[in-house]
mmCIF file of C-alpha atoms and ligand atoms in Angstrom:
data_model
loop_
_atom_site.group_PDB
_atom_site.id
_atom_site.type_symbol
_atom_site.label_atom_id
_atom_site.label_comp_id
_atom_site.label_asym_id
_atom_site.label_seq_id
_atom_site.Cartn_x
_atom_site.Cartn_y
_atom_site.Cartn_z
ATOM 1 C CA UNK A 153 46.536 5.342 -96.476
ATOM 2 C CA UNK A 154 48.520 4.374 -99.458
ATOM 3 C CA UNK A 155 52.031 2.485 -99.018
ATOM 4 C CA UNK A 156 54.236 2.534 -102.297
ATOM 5 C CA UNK A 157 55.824 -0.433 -100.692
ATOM 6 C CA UNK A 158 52.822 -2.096 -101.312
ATOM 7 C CA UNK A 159 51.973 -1.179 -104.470
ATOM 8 C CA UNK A 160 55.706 -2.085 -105.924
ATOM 9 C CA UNK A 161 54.528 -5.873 -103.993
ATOM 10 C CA UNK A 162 51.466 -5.898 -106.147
ATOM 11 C CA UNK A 163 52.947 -5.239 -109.194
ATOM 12 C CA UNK A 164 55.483 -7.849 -108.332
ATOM 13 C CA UNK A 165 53.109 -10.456 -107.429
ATOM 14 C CA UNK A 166 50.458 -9.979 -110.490
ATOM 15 C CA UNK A 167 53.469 -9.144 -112.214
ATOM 16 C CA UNK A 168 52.358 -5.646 -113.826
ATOM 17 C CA UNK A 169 55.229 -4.092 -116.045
ATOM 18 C CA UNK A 170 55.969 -0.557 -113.531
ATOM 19 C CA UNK A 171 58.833 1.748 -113.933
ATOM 20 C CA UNK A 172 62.262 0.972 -112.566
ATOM 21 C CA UNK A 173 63.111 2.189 -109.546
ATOM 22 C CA UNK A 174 65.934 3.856 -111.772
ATOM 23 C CA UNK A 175 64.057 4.682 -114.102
ATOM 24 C CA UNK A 176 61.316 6.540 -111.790
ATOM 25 C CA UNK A 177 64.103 8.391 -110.319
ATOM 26 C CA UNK A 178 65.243 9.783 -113.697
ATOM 27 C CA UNK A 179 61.918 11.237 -114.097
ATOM 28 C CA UNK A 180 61.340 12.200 -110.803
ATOM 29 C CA UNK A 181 64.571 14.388 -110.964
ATOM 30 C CA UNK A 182 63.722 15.760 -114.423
ATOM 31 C CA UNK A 183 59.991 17.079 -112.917
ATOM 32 C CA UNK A 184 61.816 19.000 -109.804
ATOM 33 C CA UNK A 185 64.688 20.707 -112.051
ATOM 34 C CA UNK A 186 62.208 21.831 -114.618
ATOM 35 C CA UNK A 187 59.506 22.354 -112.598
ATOM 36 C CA UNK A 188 56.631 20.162 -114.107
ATOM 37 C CA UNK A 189 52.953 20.784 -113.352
ATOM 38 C CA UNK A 190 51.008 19.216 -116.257
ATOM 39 C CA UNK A 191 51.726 15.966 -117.197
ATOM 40 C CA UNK A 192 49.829 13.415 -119.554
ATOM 41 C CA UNK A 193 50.591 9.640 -118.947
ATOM 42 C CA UNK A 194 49.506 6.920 -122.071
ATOM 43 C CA UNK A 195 49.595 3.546 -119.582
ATOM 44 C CA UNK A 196 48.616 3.502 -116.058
ATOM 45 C CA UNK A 197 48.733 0.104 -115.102
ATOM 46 C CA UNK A 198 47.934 0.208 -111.381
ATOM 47 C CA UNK A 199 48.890 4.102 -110.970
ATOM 48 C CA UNK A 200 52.277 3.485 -110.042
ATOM 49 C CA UNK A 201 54.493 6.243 -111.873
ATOM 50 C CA UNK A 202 51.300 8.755 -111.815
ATOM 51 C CA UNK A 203 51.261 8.525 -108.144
ATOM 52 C CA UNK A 204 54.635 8.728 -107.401
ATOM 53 C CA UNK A 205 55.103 11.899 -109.886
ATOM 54 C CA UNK A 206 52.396 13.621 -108.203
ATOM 55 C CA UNK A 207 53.465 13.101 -105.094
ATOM 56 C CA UNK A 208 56.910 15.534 -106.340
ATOM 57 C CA UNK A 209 54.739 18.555 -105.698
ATOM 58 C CA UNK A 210 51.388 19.543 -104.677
ATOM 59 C CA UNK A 211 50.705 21.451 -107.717
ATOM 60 C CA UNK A 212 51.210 18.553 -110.256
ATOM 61 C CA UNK A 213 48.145 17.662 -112.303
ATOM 62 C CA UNK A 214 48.046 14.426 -114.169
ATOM 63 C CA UNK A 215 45.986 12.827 -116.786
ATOM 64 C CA UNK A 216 46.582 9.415 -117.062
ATOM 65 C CA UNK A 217 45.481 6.953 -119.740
ATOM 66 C CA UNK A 218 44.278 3.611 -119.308
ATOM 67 C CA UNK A 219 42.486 1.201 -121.822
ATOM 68 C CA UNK A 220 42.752 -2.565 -119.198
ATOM 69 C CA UNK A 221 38.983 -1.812 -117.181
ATOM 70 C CA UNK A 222 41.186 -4.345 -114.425
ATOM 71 C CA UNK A 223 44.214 -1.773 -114.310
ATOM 72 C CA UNK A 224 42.042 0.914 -114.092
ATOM 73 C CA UNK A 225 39.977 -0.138 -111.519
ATOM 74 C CA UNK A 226 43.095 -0.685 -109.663
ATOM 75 C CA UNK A 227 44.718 2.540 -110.276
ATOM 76 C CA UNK A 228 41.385 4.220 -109.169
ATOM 77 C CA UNK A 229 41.138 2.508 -105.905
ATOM 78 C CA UNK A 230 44.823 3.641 -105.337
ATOM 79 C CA UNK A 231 45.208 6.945 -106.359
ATOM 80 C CA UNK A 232 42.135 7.211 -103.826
ATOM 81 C CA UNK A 233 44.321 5.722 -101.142
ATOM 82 C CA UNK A 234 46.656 8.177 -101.617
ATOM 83 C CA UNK A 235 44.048 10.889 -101.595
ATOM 84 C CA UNK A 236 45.041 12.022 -105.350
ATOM 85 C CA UNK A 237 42.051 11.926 -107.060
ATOM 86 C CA UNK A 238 42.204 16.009 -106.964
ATOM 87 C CA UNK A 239 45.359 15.544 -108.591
ATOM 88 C CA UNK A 240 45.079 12.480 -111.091
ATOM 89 C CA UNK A 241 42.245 12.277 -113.830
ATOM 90 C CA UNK A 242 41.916 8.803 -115.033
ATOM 91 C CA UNK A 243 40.994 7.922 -118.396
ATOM 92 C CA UNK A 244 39.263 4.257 -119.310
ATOM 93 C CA UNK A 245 40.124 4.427 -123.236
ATOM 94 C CA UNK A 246 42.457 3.067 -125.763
ATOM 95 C CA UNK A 247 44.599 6.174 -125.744
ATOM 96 C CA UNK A 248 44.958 6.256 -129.518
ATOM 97 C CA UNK A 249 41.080 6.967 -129.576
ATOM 98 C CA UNK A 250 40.972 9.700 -126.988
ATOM 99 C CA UNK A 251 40.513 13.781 -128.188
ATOM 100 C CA UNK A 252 43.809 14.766 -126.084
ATOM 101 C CA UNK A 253 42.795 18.281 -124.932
ATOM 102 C CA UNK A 254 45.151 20.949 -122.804
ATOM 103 C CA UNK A 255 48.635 21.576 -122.964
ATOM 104 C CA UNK A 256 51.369 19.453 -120.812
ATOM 105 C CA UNK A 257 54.726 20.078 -119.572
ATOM 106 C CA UNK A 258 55.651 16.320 -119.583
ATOM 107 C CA UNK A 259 54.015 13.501 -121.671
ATOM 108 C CA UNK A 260 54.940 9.982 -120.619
ATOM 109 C CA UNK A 261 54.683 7.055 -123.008
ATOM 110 C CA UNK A 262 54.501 3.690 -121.470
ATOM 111 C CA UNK A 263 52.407 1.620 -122.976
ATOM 112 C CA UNK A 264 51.679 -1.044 -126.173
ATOM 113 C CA UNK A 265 55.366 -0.646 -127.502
ATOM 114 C CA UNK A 266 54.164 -1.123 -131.391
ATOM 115 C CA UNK A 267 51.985 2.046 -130.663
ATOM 116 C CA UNK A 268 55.007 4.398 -129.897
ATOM 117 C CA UNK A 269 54.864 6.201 -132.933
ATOM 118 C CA UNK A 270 51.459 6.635 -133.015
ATOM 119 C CA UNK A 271 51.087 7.757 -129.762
ATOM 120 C CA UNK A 272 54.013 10.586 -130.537
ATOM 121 C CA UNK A 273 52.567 11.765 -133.403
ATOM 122 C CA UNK A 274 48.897 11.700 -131.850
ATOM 123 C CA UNK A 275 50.142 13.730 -128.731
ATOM 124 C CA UNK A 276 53.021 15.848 -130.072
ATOM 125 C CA UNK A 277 50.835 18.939 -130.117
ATOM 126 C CA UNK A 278 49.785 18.780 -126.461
ATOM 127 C CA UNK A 279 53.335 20.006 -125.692
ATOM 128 C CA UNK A 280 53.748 22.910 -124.357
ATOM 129 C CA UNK A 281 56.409 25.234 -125.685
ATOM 130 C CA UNK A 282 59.138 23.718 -123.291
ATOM 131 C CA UNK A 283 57.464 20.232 -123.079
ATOM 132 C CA UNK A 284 58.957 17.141 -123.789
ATOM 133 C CA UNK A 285 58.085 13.215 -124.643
ATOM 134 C CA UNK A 286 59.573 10.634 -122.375
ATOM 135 C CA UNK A 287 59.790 7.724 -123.446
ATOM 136 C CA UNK A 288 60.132 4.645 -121.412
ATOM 137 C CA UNK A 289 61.118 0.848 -122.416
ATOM 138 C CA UNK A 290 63.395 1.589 -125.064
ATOM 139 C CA UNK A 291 65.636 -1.600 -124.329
ATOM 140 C CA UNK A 292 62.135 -3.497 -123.582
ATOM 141 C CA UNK A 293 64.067 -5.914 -120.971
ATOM 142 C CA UNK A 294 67.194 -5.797 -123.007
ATOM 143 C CA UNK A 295 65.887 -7.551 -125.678
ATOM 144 C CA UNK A 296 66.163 -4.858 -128.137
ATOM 145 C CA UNK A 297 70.165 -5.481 -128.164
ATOM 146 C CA UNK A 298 69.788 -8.940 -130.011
ATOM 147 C CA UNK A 299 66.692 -9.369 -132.099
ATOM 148 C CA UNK A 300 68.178 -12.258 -134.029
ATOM 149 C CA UNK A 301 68.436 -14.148 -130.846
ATOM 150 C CA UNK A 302 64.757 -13.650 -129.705
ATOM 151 C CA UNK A 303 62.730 -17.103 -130.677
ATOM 152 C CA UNK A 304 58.894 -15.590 -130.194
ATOM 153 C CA UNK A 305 57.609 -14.125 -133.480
ATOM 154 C CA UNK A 306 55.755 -11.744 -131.851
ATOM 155 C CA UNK A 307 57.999 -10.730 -129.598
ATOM 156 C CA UNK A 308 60.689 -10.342 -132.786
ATOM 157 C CA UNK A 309 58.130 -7.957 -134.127
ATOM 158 C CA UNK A 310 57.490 -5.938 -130.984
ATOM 159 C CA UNK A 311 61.404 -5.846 -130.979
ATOM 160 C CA UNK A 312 61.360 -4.529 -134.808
ATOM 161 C CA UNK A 313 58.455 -2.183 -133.949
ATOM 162 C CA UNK A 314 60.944 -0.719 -131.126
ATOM 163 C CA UNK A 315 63.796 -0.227 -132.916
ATOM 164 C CA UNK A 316 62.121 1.190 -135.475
ATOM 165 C CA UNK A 317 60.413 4.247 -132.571
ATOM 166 C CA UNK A 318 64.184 4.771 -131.877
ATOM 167 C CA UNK A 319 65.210 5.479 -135.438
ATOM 168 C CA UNK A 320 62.156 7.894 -136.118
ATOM 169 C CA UNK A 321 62.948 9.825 -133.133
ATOM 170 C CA UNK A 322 66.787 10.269 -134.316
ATOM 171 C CA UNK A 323 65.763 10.713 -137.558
ATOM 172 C CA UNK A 324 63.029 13.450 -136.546
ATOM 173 C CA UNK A 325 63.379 16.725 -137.850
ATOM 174 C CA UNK A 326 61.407 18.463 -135.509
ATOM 175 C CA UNK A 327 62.344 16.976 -131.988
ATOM 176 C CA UNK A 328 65.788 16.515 -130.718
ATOM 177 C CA UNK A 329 66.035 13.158 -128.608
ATOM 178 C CA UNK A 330 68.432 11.943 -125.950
ATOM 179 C CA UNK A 331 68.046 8.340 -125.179
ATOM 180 C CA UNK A 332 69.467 7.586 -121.674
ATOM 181 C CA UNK A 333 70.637 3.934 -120.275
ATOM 182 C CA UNK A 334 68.677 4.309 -117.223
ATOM 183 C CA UNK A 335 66.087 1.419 -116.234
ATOM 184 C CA UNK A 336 64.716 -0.138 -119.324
ATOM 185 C CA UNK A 337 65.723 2.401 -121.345
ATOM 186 C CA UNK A 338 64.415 6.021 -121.018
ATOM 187 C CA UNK A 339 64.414 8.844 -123.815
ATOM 188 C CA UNK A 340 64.120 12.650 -123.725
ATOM 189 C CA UNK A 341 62.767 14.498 -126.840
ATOM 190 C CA UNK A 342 62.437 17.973 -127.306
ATOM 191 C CA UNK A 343 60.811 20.053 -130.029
ATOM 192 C CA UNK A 344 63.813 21.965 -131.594
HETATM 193 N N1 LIG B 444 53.177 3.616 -116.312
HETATM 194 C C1 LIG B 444 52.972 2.445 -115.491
HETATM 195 C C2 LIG B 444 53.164 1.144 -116.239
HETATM 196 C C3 LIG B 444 52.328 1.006 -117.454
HETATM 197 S S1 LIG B 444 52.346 -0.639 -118.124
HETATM 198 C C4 LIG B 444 53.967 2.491 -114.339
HETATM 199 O O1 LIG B 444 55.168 2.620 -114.605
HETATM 200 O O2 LIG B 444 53.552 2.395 -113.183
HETATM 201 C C5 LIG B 444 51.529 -0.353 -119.635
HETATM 202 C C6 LIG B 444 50.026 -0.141 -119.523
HETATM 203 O O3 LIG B 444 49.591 0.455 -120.734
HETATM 204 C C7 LIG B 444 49.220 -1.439 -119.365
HETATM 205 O O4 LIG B 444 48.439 -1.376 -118.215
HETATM 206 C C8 LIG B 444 48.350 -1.479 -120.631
HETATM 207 O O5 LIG B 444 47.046 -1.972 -120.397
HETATM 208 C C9 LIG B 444 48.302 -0.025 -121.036
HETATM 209 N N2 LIG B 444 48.095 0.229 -122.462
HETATM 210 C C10 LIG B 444 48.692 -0.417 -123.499
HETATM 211 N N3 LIG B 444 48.282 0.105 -124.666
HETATM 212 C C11 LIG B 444 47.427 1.102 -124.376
HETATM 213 C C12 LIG B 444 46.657 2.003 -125.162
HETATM 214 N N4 LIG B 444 46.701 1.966 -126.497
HETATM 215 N N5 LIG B 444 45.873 2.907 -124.534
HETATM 216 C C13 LIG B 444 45.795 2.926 -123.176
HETATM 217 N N6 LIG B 444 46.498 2.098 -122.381
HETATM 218 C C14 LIG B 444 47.293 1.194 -122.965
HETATM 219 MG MG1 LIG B 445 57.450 1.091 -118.642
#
């Protein structure tokens, strides 16, 4: 049987980037009010967040999107511990190459951060009329606060590349966003 215990000790250990317990909880809350059943996740890592939002409700389907063969193997033997494989399709693929098909409720984007846009704009149309994007990361660890104090160029760019995901989505004409401090960071956006 599956322990989340455990699996928030493995991510600690091999130190894979999950949701905040925070964070989680935000989302968690947002499935029950509205009443999520389809849900499409870009970035498994070990099947973390997919597990725990399926476990909200027996009727939840998830397709989650994985391109790391080592994360997915991991988030396959898990979702099996937890008996979920009904429940969670797992996708090996760089999720800007894969034909998105069927409608969801809830996308989640949690994965390469300089992608964000892309994987928005790829994905936008799998919404379905009361769907929503979440976003998480948005503060990416805090650092997006003070770029001029980051030292890493890469890391300044992934910063830039961040920031610059935030102003498209207030700047977006045809999604509304809320951007919560909650976790790392967590935004809301709506097609208007
Ligand atoms: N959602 C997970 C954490 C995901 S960490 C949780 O909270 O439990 C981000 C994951 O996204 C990493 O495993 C990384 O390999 C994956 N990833 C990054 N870019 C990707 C892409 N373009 N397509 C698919 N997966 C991607
Ligand atoms: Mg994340």
């Amino acid at each position: 049987m599956g322990s989340i215990i455990d699996l928030e000790k493995y991510a600690k250990e091999n130190k894979v980037p999950i949701i905040s317990k925070d964070g989680l909880k935000f989302i968690v809350e947002y499935i029950k009010k509205h009443k999520v059943k389809n849900i499409l996740e870009i970035g498994t890592a070990i099947g973390y967040s997919a597990i725990n939002m399926a476990k909200v409700d027996d009727d939840i389907k998830i397709t989650t999107i994985e391109r790391n063969e080592k994360m997915y193997a991991e988030a396959r033997k898990n979702i099996r511990k937890f008996s979920l494989e009904k429940r969670i399709t797992l996708v090996l693929k760089d999720a800007l190459e894969v034909n998105a098909v069927g409608q969801y409720d809830l996308i989640f984007i949690d994965a390469a951060k300089a992608q964000y846009i892309n994987f928005f704009e790829k994905f936008k149309n799998n919404l379905t009329q009361n769907g929503v994007i979440i976003t998480d990361n948005l503060n990416f660890h805090g650092l997006t606060k003070n770029p001029e104090e980051i030292q890493s160029k890469n890391l300044k760019a992934l910063v830039k590349k961040i920031n610059k995901y935030k102003e498209f989505l207030k700047n977006n004409q045809e999604f509304t966003t809320k951007f919560y401090e909650i976790g790392d960071g967590i935004s809301i956006s709506k097609r208007n």
